[in-house]
CSV table of N, CA, C and O in Angstrom, one decimal:
chain,number,residue,atom,x,y,z
K,1,MET,N,-13.7,14.0,-15.0
K,1,MET,CA,-14.1,14.8,-13.6
K,1,MET,C,-13.4,14.4,-12.6
K,1,MET,O,-12.8,14.3,-11.8
K,2,PRO,N,-13.4,16.0,-12.1
K,2,PRO,CA,-12.3,16.3,-11.1
K,2,PRO,C,-13.0,16.0,-9.5
K,2,PRO,O,-11.8,16.0,-8.9
K,3,ILE,N,-14.4,15.2,-9.5
K,3,ILE,CA,-14.6,15.6,-8.2
K,3,ILE,C,-15.4,13.6,-8.5
K,3,ILE,O,-16.3,13.9,-9.8
K,4,LYS,N,-15.2,12.6,-7.4
K,4,LYS,CA,-16.5,11.6,-7.6
K,4,LYS,C,-16.2,11.3,-6.1
K,4,LYS,O,-15.5,11.5,-5.8
K,5,HIS,N,-16.8,10.0,-5.8
K,5,HIS,CA,-17.0,9.7,-4.5
K,5,HIS,C,-16.7,8.7,-4.5
K,5,HIS,O,-16.4,7.9,-5.1
K,6,ALA,N,-15.7,8.2,-3.9
K,6,ALA,CA,-14.7,6.9,-3.4
K,6,ALA,C,-15.4,5.7,-3.7
K,6,ALA,O,-15.1,4.8,-4.1
K,7,ALA,N,-16.8,5.6,-3.1
K,7,ALA,CA,-17.8,4.8,-3.0
K,7,ALA,C,-17.9,4.7,-4.8
K,7,ALA,O,-18.2,2.8,-4.9
K,8,ASP,N,-18.0,5.0,-5.4
K,8,ASP,CA,-17.9,4.7,-7.0
K,8,ASP,C,-17.0,4.0,-7.7
K,8,ASP,O,-17.2,3.7,-8.3
K,9,CYS,N,-15.7,4.0,-7.0
K,9,CYS,CA,-14.6,3.1,-7.0
K,9,CYS,C,-14.7,2.0,-7.0
K,9,CYS,O,-14.1,1.3,-5.9
K,10,PRO,N,-14.0,0.7,-7.8
K,10,PRO,CA,-14.7,-0.6,-7.6
K,10,PRO,C,-13.6,-0.5,-6.5
K,10,PRO,O,-12.2,-0.5,-6.9
K,11,ALA,N,-13.7,-2.0,-5.7
K,11,ALA,CA,-12.2,-2.5,-4.8
K,11,ALA,C,-12.3,-3.7,-5.5
K,11,ALA,O,-13.0,-4.9,-5.9
K,12,GLN,N,-10.7,-3.9,-6.2
K,12,GLN,CA,-10.5,-5.1,-6.4
K,12,GLN,C,-9.2,-6.3,-5.6
K,12,GLN,O,-8.3,-5.5,-4.6
K,13,PRO,N,-9.5,-7.5,-5.8
K,13,PRO,CA,-8.0,-7.8,-4.6
K,13,PRO,C,-6.9,-7.8,-5.1
K,13,PRO,O,-6.8,-7.9,-6.6
K,14,VAL,N,-6.0,-7.9,-4.3
K,14,VAL,CA,-4.5,-7.3,-4.4
K,14,VAL,C,-4.6,-9.0,-5.0
K,14,VAL,O,-4.3,-10.3,-3.7
K,15,LYS,N,-3.6,-9.5,-6.0
K,15,LYS,CA,-3.5,-10.6,-6.3
K,15,LYS,C,-2.6,-11.2,-5.4
K,15,LYS,O,-2.8,-12.9,-4.9
K,16,ALA,N,-1.3,-11.1,-4.8
K,16,ALA,CA,-0.4,-11.4,-4.0
K,16,ALA,C,-0.4,-11.3,-2.5
K,16,ALA,O,0.1,-12.1,-1.6
K,17,GLY,N,-1.7,-10.7,-2.4
K,17,GLY,CA,-2.2,-9.5,-1.1
K,17,GLY,C,-3.3,-11.3,-0.1
K,17,GLY,O,-3.6,-11.5,-0.6
K,18,ASP,N,-2.4,-10.9,1.1
K,18,ASP,CA,-4.2,-11.8,2.4
K,18,ASP,C,-4.9,-11.1,2.1
K,18,ASP,O,-4.8,-9.7,3.2
K,19,PHE,N,-6.4,-11.0,1.9
K,19,PHE,CA,-7.3,-10.3,2.4
K,19,PHE,C,-7.4,-8.4,2.3
K,19,PHE,O,-7.4,-8.0,3.6
K,20,THR,N,-6.7,-8.3,1.2
K,20,THR,CA,-6.3,-7.0,1.0
K,20,THR,C,-7.1,-7.0,-0.7
K,20,THR,O,-6.9,-7.4,-0.9
K,21,THR,N,-7.5,-5.3,-0.4
K,21,THR,CA,-7.8,-4.7,-1.7
K,21,THR,C,-7.7,-3.4,-2.2
K,21,THR,O,-6.7,-2.8,-0.9
K,22,ILE,N,-7.1,-2.8,-3.4
K,22,ILE,CA,-7.5,-1.9,-4.2
K,22,ILE,C,-8.0,-1.4,-4.4
K,22,ILE,O,-8.7,-1.8,-5.3
K,23,GLN,N,-8.5,0.6,-4.5
K,23,GLN,CA,-9.2,0.9,-5.2
K,23,GLN,C,-7.8,2.2,-5.8
K,23,GLN,O,-7.8,3.2,-5.2
K,24,VAL,N,-8.0,2.3,-7.3
K,24,VAL,CA,-8.2,3.4,-7.2
K,24,VAL,C,-9.2,4.3,-7.9
K,24,VAL,O,-9.6,4.3,-8.5
K,25,LEU,N,-8.6,5.6,-6.8
K,25,LEU,CA,-9.3,6.8,-6.6
K,25,LEU,C,-9.3,7.9,-7.6
K,25,LEU,O,-10.1,7.7,-8.2
K,26,LEU,N,-7.8,7.7,-7.9
K,26,LEU,CA,-8.0,8.9,-9.3
K,26,LEU,C,-6.4,8.4,-9.8
K,26,LEU,O,-6.0,8.1,-9.5
K,27,GLN,N,-6.9,8.6,-11.1
K,27,GLN,CA,-5.9,8.5,-12.2
K,27,GLN,C,-5.2,9.9,-13.1
K,27,GLN,O,-6.0,10.4,-13.7
K,28,GLY,N,-4.8,10.9,-12.1
K,28,GLY,CA,-4.2,12.1,-12.4
K,28,GLY,C,-2.9,11.8,-13.6
K,28,GLY,O,-2.5,11.2,-13.7
K,29,PRO,N,-2.6,13.1,-14.3
K,29,PRO,CA,-1.7,13.2,-15.3
K,29,PRO,C,-0.8,12.8,-15.0
K,29,PRO,O,0.6,12.5,-15.6
K,30,ASN,N,-0.1,13.5,-13.4
K,30,ASN,CA,1.6,13.0,-12.8
K,30,ASN,C,1.5,11.3,-11.9
K,30,ASN,O,1.9,11.1,-11.9
K,31,PHE,N,0.0,11.5,-11.2
K,31,PHE,CA,0.3,10.9,-9.9
K,31,PHE,C,-1.3,10.5,-10.2
K,31,PHE,O,-1.9,10.5,-10.6
K,32,ALA,N,-1.4,8.6,-9.3
K,32,ALA,CA,-2.6,7.9,-9.0
K,32,ALA,C,-2.0,8.0,-7.5
K,32,ALA,O,-1.6,8.1,-6.7
K,33,MET,N,-3.6,8.0,-7.3
K,33,MET,CA,-3.9,7.9,-5.6
K,33,MET,C,-5.0,6.2,-5.4
K,33,MET,O,-5.7,6.2,-6.4
K,34,ARG,N,-4.8,5.7,-4.6
K,34,ARG,CA,-5.6,3.8,-4.5
K,34,ARG,C,-5.0,4.2,-3.2
K,34,ARG,O,-4.5,5.2,-1.9
K,35,ARG,N,-6.0,3.7,-2.3
K,35,ARG,CA,-6.7,3.0,-1.0
K,35,ARG,C,-6.4,1.6,-1.2
K,35,ARG,O,-7.3,1.2,-2.1
K,36,PHE,N,-5.7,1.2,-0.2
K,36,PHE,CA,-5.6,0.2,0.6
K,36,PHE,C,-6.8,-0.8,1.5
K,36,PHE,O,-6.1,1.0,2.2
K,37,THR,N,-7.5,-1.5,1.6
K,37,THR,CA,-7.8,-1.9,2.3
K,37,THR,C,-7.0,-3.5,3.0
K,37,THR,O,-7.2,-4.5,1.9
K,38,MET,N,-7.0,-3.9,4.2
K,38,MET,CA,-6.5,-5.0,5.1
K,38,MET,C,-7.1,-5.4,6.4
K,38,MET,O,-6.7,-4.6,6.3
K,39,GLU,N,-7.8,-6.8,5.8
K,39,GLU,CA,-8.4,-6.8,7.0
K,39,GLU,C,-7.8,-7.8,7.8
K,39,GLU,O,-6.6,-7.6,7.9
K,40,PRO,N,-8.3,-7.7,9.0
K,40,PRO,CA,-7.6,-8.1,10.1
K,40,PRO,C,-6.5,-9.6,10.0
K,40,PRO,O,-7.1,-10.6,9.5
K,41,GLY,N,-5.2,-9.8,10.8
K,41,GLY,CA,-4.4,-10.5,9.8
K,41,GLY,C,-3.5,-11.0,8.0
K,41,GLY,O,-3.1,-11.5,8.1
K,42,GLY,N,-4.4,-10.0,7.5
K,42,GLY,CA,-4.1,-9.7,5.9
K,42,GLY,C,-2.8,-8.8,6.1
K,42,GLY,O,-2.1,-8.2,6.9
K,43,GLY,N,-2.6,-8.6,4.8
K,43,GLY,CA,-1.1,-8.2,4.6
K,43,GLY,C,-0.8,-8.4,3.1
K,43,GLY,O,-1.6,-9.3,2.1
K,44,MET,N,0.8,-7.9,2.8
K,44,MET,CA,1.0,-8.3,1.7
K,44,MET,C,2.2,-8.7,1.5
K,44,MET,O,3.1,-8.0,2.5
K,45,PRO,N,2.7,-9.4,1.3
K,45,PRO,CA,4.5,-10.0,1.4
K,45,PRO,C,5.7,-9.2,0.4
K,45,PRO,O,5.2,-8.1,0.2
K,46,GLU,N,7.2,-9.7,1.0
K,46,GLU,CA,7.7,-8.6,0.5
K,46,GLU,C,7.9,-8.0,-0.9
K,46,GLU,O,7.7,-9.6,-1.4
K,47,HIS,N,8.3,-7.6,-1.2
K,47,HIS,CA,8.0,-7.0,-3.1
K,47,HIS,C,9.0,-5.7,-3.0
K,47,HIS,O,9.1,-5.0,-1.9
K,48,THR,N,9.1,-5.6,-4.3
K,48,THR,CA,9.7,-4.4,-4.3
K,48,THR,C,8.8,-3.7,-5.8
K,48,THR,O,8.0,-4.4,-6.3
K,49,ASN,N,9.1,-2.2,-6.1
K,49,ASN,CA,7.8,-1.4,-7.1
K,49,ASN,C,9.3,-0.7,-7.7
K,49,ASN,O,10.5,0.0,-7.2
K,50,THR,N,8.7,-0.7,-8.4
K,50,THR,CA,10.1,0.1,-9.4
K,50,THR,C,9.9,1.2,-9.6
K,50,THR,O,10.1,2.5,-10.3
K,51,VAL,N,8.3,2.2,-8.6
K,51,VAL,CA,8.4,3.4,-8.1
K,51,VAL,C,8.6,3.5,-6.8
K,51,VAL,O,7.9,2.6,-6.6
K,52,GLU,N,8.6,4.7,-6.6
K,52,GLU,CA,8.1,5.3,-4.7
K,52,GLU,C,6.9,5.0,-4.7
K,52,GLU,O,5.8,5.5,-5.3
K,53,HIS,N,6.5,4.8,-3.1
K,53,HIS,CA,5.4,5.4,-2.8
K,53,HIS,C,5.2,6.4,-1.9
K,53,HIS,O,6.6,6.6,-0.6
K,54,GLU,N,3.8,7.5,-1.6
K,54,GLU,CA,4.0,7.7,-0.8
K,54,GLU,C,2.1,7.4,0.0
K,54,GLU,O,1.6,7.6,-0.5
K,55,GLN,N,2.9,7.4,1.8
K,55,GLN,CA,1.3,7.1,1.7
K,55,GLN,C,1.3,8.1,3.1
K,55,GLN,O,2.0,8.1,3.8
K,56,TYR,N,0.2,7.5,3.4
K,56,TYR,CA,-1.2,8.4,4.6
K,56,TYR,C,-1.9,7.3,5.3
K,56,TYR,O,-2.9,6.7,4.7
K,57,VAL,N,-1.4,6.8,6.6
K,57,VAL,CA,-2.4,5.7,6.8
K,57,VAL,C,-3.7,6.5,7.6
K,57,VAL,O,-3.5,7.7,8.4
K,58,LEU,N,-4.7,5.9,7.6
K,58,LEU,CA,-6.2,6.4,7.6
K,58,LEU,C,-6.8,6.0,8.5
K,58,LEU,O,-7.1,6.5,9.4
K,59,ARG,N,-6.7,4.7,9.0
K,59,ARG,CA,-7.3,3.8,10.2
K,59,ARG,C,-6.4,2.5,10.1
K,59,ARG,O,-6.0,1.9,9.3
K,60,GLY,N,-6.8,1.6,11.5
K,60,GLY,CA,-5.9,0.3,11.8
K,60,GLY,C,-4.7,0.8,12.1
K,60,GLY,O,-4.1,2.0,12.1
K,61,ARG,N,-4.0,0.1,12.4
K,61,ARG,CA,-2.9,-0.8,12.8
K,61,ARG,C,-1.9,-1.7,11.6
K,61,ARG,O,-2.6,-2.3,11.9
K,62,ALA,N,-0.7,-1.5,11.3
K,62,ALA,CA,0.2,-2.8,11.1
K,62,ALA,C,1.5,-2.5,10.9
K,62,ALA,O,2.1,-1.6,11.7
K,63,ARG,N,2.2,-3.0,10.5
K,63,ARG,CA,3.8,-3.4,10.8
K,63,ARG,C,4.3,-3.1,9.4
K,63,ARG,O,3.5,-4.4,8.6
K,64,ILE,N,5.3,-3.2,9.0
K,64,ILE,CA,5.6,-2.0,8.0
K,64,ILE,C,7.0,-2.7,8.0
K,64,ILE,O,7.8,-1.9,8.3
K,65,SER,N,7.6,-3.8,7.4
K,65,SER,CA,9.1,-3.8,7.0
K,65,SER,C,9.7,-2.6,5.1
K,65,SER,O,8.5,-2.7,4.5
K,66,ILE,N,10.5,-1.8,5.5
K,66,ILE,CA,11.2,-1.3,4.6
K,66,ILE,C,12.5,-0.8,4.7
K,66,ILE,O,13.3,-1.3,6.1
K,67,ASP,N,13.0,-2.3,3.3
K,67,ASP,CA,15.2,-2.0,3.5
K,67,ASP,C,15.1,-3.1,4.9
K,67,ASP,O,16.0,-2.2,5.6
K,68,GLY,N,14.0,-3.5,5.2
K,68,GLY,CA,14.2,-4.3,6.4
K,68,GLY,C,14.4,-4.1,7.8
K,68,GLY,O,14.5,-4.5,8.8
K,69,GLU,N,13.7,-2.7,7.9
K,69,GLU,CA,13.6,-1.9,8.8
K,69,GLU,C,11.8,-2.4,9.9
K,69,GLU,O,11.7,-1.9,8.5
K,70,GLU,N,11.5,-2.6,10.3
K,70,GLU,CA,10.7,-2.8,11.0
K,70,GLU,C,9.7,-1.7,11.7
K,70,GLU,O,10.5,-0.7,12.5
K,71,PHE,N,8.1,-0.8,11.6
K,71,PHE,CA,7.9,-0.1,11.8
K,71,PHE,C,6.5,-0.5,11.6
K,71,PHE,O,5.3,-0.8,11.3
K,72,ASP,N,6.1,-0.3,13.2
K,72,ASP,CA,4.3,0.2,13.9
K,72,ASP,C,3.7,1.7,13.7
K,72,ASP,O,4.5,2.6,13.3
K,73,VAL,N,3.0,1.1,12.7
K,73,VAL,CA,2.3,2.7,12.2
K,73,VAL,C,0.8,2.8,12.4
K,73,VAL,O,-0.2,1.4,12.6
K,74,GLN,N,0.0,4.0,12.3
K,74,GLN,CA,-1.6,3.7,12.9
K,74,GLN,C,-1.8,4.9,12.0
K,74,GLN,O,-0.7,5.7,11.4
K,75,PRO,N,-3.1,5.8,12.8
K,75,PRO,CA,-3.9,6.8,11.6
K,75,PRO,C,-2.7,7.9,11.8
K,75,PRO,O,-2.0,8.4,13.2
K,76,GLY,N,-2.7,8.5,10.9
K,76,GLY,CA,-2.1,9.9,10.8
K,76,GLY,C,0.2,9.5,10.8
K,76,GLY,O,0.1,10.9,10.2
K,77,ASP,N,-0.6,8.4,11.0
K,77,ASP,CA,0.9,7.9,10.4
K,77,ASP,C,1.6,8.3,8.8
K,77,ASP,O,0.8,8.4,8.2
K,78,VAL,N,2.6,9.1,8.3
K,78,VAL,CA,3.1,9.0,6.8
K,78,VAL,C,3.7,8.2,6.1
K,78,VAL,O,5.0,7.8,7.5
K,79,VAL,N,4.5,7.6,5.5
K,79,VAL,CA,5.4,6.3,5.2
K,79,VAL,C,5.9,6.9,3.8
K,79,VAL,O,5.2,7.4,2.9
K,80,PHE,N,7.2,7.0,3.5
K,80,PHE,CA,7.8,6.9,2.3
K,80,PHE,C,8.7,6.0,1.8
K,80,PHE,O,9.3,5.4,3.3
K,81,ILE,N,8.1,5.0,0.7
K,81,ILE,CA,9.3,4.1,0.7
K,81,ILE,C,10.0,4.2,-0.7
K,81,ILE,O,9.0,4.8,-2.3
K,82,PRO,N,11.0,3.9,-1.0
K,82,PRO,CA,11.8,4.5,-2.2
K,82,PRO,C,11.8,3.4,-3.2
K,82,PRO,O,11.1,2.4,-2.8
K,83,GLU,N,11.9,3.9,-4.3
K,83,GLU,CA,11.9,3.1,-5.8
K,83,GLU,C,12.8,1.8,-5.3
K,83,GLU,O,13.7,2.0,-4.7
K,84,GLY,N,12.3,0.5,-5.6
K,84,GLY,CA,13.6,0.0,-5.8
K,84,GLY,C,13.5,-1.1,-4.1
K,84,GLY,O,14.0,-2.0,-4.4
K,85,VAL,N,13.4,-0.4,-3.4
K,85,VAL,CA,13.6,-0.6,-1.7
K,85,VAL,C,12.0,-2.1,-1.2
K,85,VAL,O,11.2,-1.8,-1.6
K,86,PRO,N,12.4,-3.2,-1.0
K,86,PRO,CA,11.6,-4.2,-0.1
K,86,PRO,C,10.9,-3.8,1.1
K,86,PRO,O,11.6,-3.0,1.6
K,87,HIS,N,9.7,-3.9,0.4
K,87,HIS,CA,9.0,-4.0,2.2
K,87,HIS,C,7.4,-4.8,1.4
K,87,HIS,O,7.5,-5.6,0.7
K,88,TRP,N,7.0,-4.7,2.9
K,88,TRP,CA,6.0,-5.9,2.9
K,88,TRP,C,4.9,-5.2,3.9
K,88,TRP,O,6.1,-4.3,5.1
K,89,TYR,N,3.9,-5.2,4.0
K,89,TYR,CA,2.6,-5.0,4.9
K,89,TYR,C,1.6,-6.4,5.9
K,89,TYR,O,1.9,-7.3,5.5
K,90,ARG,N,1.4,-5.6,6.8
K,90,ARG,CA,1.0,-7.0,7.6
K,90,ARG,C,-0.5,-6.5,9.0
K,90,ARG,O,0.3,-5.3,9.1
K,91,ASN,N,-1.2,-6.3,8.8
K,91,ASN,CA,-2.5,-5.9,9.4
K,91,ASN,C,-2.3,-6.3,11.3
K,91,ASN,O,-2.2,-7.9,10.9
K,92,VAL,N,-1.6,-6.1,12.1
K,92,VAL,CA,-1.8,-6.1,13.3
K,92,VAL,C,-2.4,-6.1,14.3
K,92,VAL,O,-2.4,-6.1,15.3
K,93,GLY,N,-3.6,-5.4,13.6
K,93,GLY,CA,-4.5,-4.9,14.7
K,93,GLY,C,-5.8,-6.1,14.6
K,93,GLY,O,-5.8,-6.9,13.8
K,94,ALA,N,-6.8,-5.6,15.4
K,94,ALA,CA,-8.7,-5.7,15.1
K,94,ALA,C,-9.6,-5.8,14.4
K,94,ALA,O,-10.2,-5.9,13.9
K,95,GLU,N,-8.9,-4.1,13.8
K,95,GLU,CA,-10.0,-3.7,13.1
K,95,GLU,C,-9.1,-3.5,11.2
K,95,GLU,O,-7.7,-4.2,11.0
K,96,ASP,N,-10.1,-3.0,9.7
K,96,ASP,CA,-9.0,-3.1,8.7
K,96,ASP,C,-8.2,-2.0,8.2
K,96,ASP,O,-8.1,-0.5,9.6
K,97,PHE,N,-7.2,-1.8,8.3
K,97,PHE,CA,-5.8,-0.9,7.9
K,97,PHE,C,-6.1,-0.4,6.7
K,97,PHE,O,-6.5,-1.1,6.0
K,98,GLU,N,-6.2,0.6,6.9
K,98,GLU,CA,-6.5,1.3,5.8
K,98,GLU,C,-5.9,2.5,5.2
K,98,GLU,O,-5.3,3.4,6.0
K,99,PHE,N,-5.2,2.6,3.9
K,99,PHE,CA,-4.3,4.0,4.1
K,99,PHE,C,-4.1,4.7,2.7
K,99,PHE,O,-4.7,3.5,2.0
K,100,LEU,N,-3.9,5.9,2.3
K,100,LEU,CA,-4.1,5.7,0.8
K,100,LEU,C,-2.2,6.0,0.5
K,100,LEU,O,-2.0,5.8,0.7
K,101,CYS,N,-2.2,5.6,-1.1
K,101,CYS,CA,-1.1,5.6,-1.6
K,101,CYS,C,-0.7,6.2,-2.7
K,101,CYS,O,-1.8,6.0,-3.8
K,102,LEU,N,0.0,7.4,-2.8
K,102,LEU,CA,-0.2,8.0,-4.5
K,102,LEU,C,1.8,7.3,-4.7
K,102,LEU,O,2.4,7.1,-4.0
K,103,VAL,N,1.5,6.7,-6.1
K,103,VAL,CA,2.7,6.8,-7.0
K,103,VAL,C,2.8,7.6,-8.4
K,103,VAL,O,1.7,7.8,-8.8
K,104,PRO,N,3.6,7.9,-8.7
K,104,PRO,CA,4.0,8.4,-9.7
K,104,PRO,C,3.8,7.6,-11.1
K,104,PRO,O,3.2,6.6,-11.1
K,105,ASN,N,3.0,8.4,-12.4
K,105,ASN,CA,2.1,7.5,-13.2
K,105,ASN,C,3.6,6.8,-14.4
K,105,ASN,O,3.8,7.6,-15.1
K,106,LYS,N,4.3,6.1,-13.9
K,106,LYS,CA,5.0,5.3,-14.6
K,106,LYS,C,4.8,4.1,-14.5
K,106,LYS,O,4.1,3.8,-14.2
K,107,PRO,N,5.3,3.4,-15.6
K,107,PRO,CA,5.6,1.9,-15.3
K,107,PRO,C,6.1,1.3,-13.8
K,107,PRO,O,6.5,1.8,-13.6
K,108,ASP,N,5.1,0.3,-13.8
K,108,ASP,CA,5.8,-0.3,-12.8
K,108,ASP,C,5.7,-2.1,-12.7
K,108,ASP,O,5.2,-2.1,-13.0
K,109,GLU,N,6.9,-2.5,-12.1
K,109,GLU,CA,7.7,-3.2,-11.8
K,109,GLU,C,7.3,-4.2,-10.7
K,109,GLU,O,7.6,-3.2,-9.6
K,110,ILE,N,6.0,-4.9,-10.5
K,110,ILE,CA,6.5,-5.2,-9.1
K,110,ILE,C,7.0,-6.8,-9.2
K,110,ILE,O,7.0,-7.6,-9.8
K,111,LYS,N,7.7,-6.6,-8.6
K,111,LYS,CA,8.8,-8.2,-7.9
K,111,LYS,C,8.1,-8.8,-6.7
K,111,LYS,O,8.8,-7.9,-5.4
K,112,LEU,N,8.1,-9.8,-6.3
K,112,LEU,CA,7.8,-10.7,-4.8
K,112,LEU,C,9.4,-10.6,-4.6
K,112,LEU,O,9.9,-11.6,-6.0
K,113,ILE,N,9.7,-10.9,-3.7
K,113,ILE,CA,11.4,-11.8,-2.9
K,113,ILE,C,10.3,-13.2,-2.2
K,113,ILE,O,9.7,-13.1,-1.6
K,114,ASP,N,11.5,-13.7,-3.1
K,114,ASP,CA,11.1,-15.5,-2.2
K,114,ASP,C,11.8,-15.8,-1.2
K,114,ASP,O,13.0,-15.5,-1.8
K,115,LYS,N,12.1,-15.9,0.3
K,115,LYS,CA,12.8,-15.8,1.0
K,115,LYS,C,13.2,-17.4,1.3
K,115,LYS,O,13.9,-17.9,1.8
K,116,GLU,N,12.6,-18.5,-0.1
K,116,GLU,CA,13.3,-20.1,0.6
K,116,GLU,C,14.4,-19.8,-0.8
K,116,GLU,O,14.3,-19.4,-1.6
K,117,CYS,N,15.2,-20.6,-0.1
K,117,CYS,CA,16.1,-21.4,-1.1
K,117,CYS,C,15.7,-22.7,-1.7
K,117,CYS,O,15.7,-23.7,-1.3
């Protein structure tokens, strides 16, 4: 199906996330397009992926850490996360933080980073 509406794509909770959902908007031959939504105070813990991420912020504000460096992002910002690089997200605004995330269609192993000793 070349065209569909995002409302037809069910949102699923992100298991490791807090108040975070994912929608798989499209699964093409080379890339997948996903939309993440994080409620105020929500986010995702530090983790790595075996695929790169290309992201576009649609609304809201968040703090993101990429390889230990923190960034504040807002609508219109674009984000690149290389494969294997630790990263985390936290919604720091009063509204939902929403972004598109494109990833290659390759196996993706997600590893949570446990900071506790």
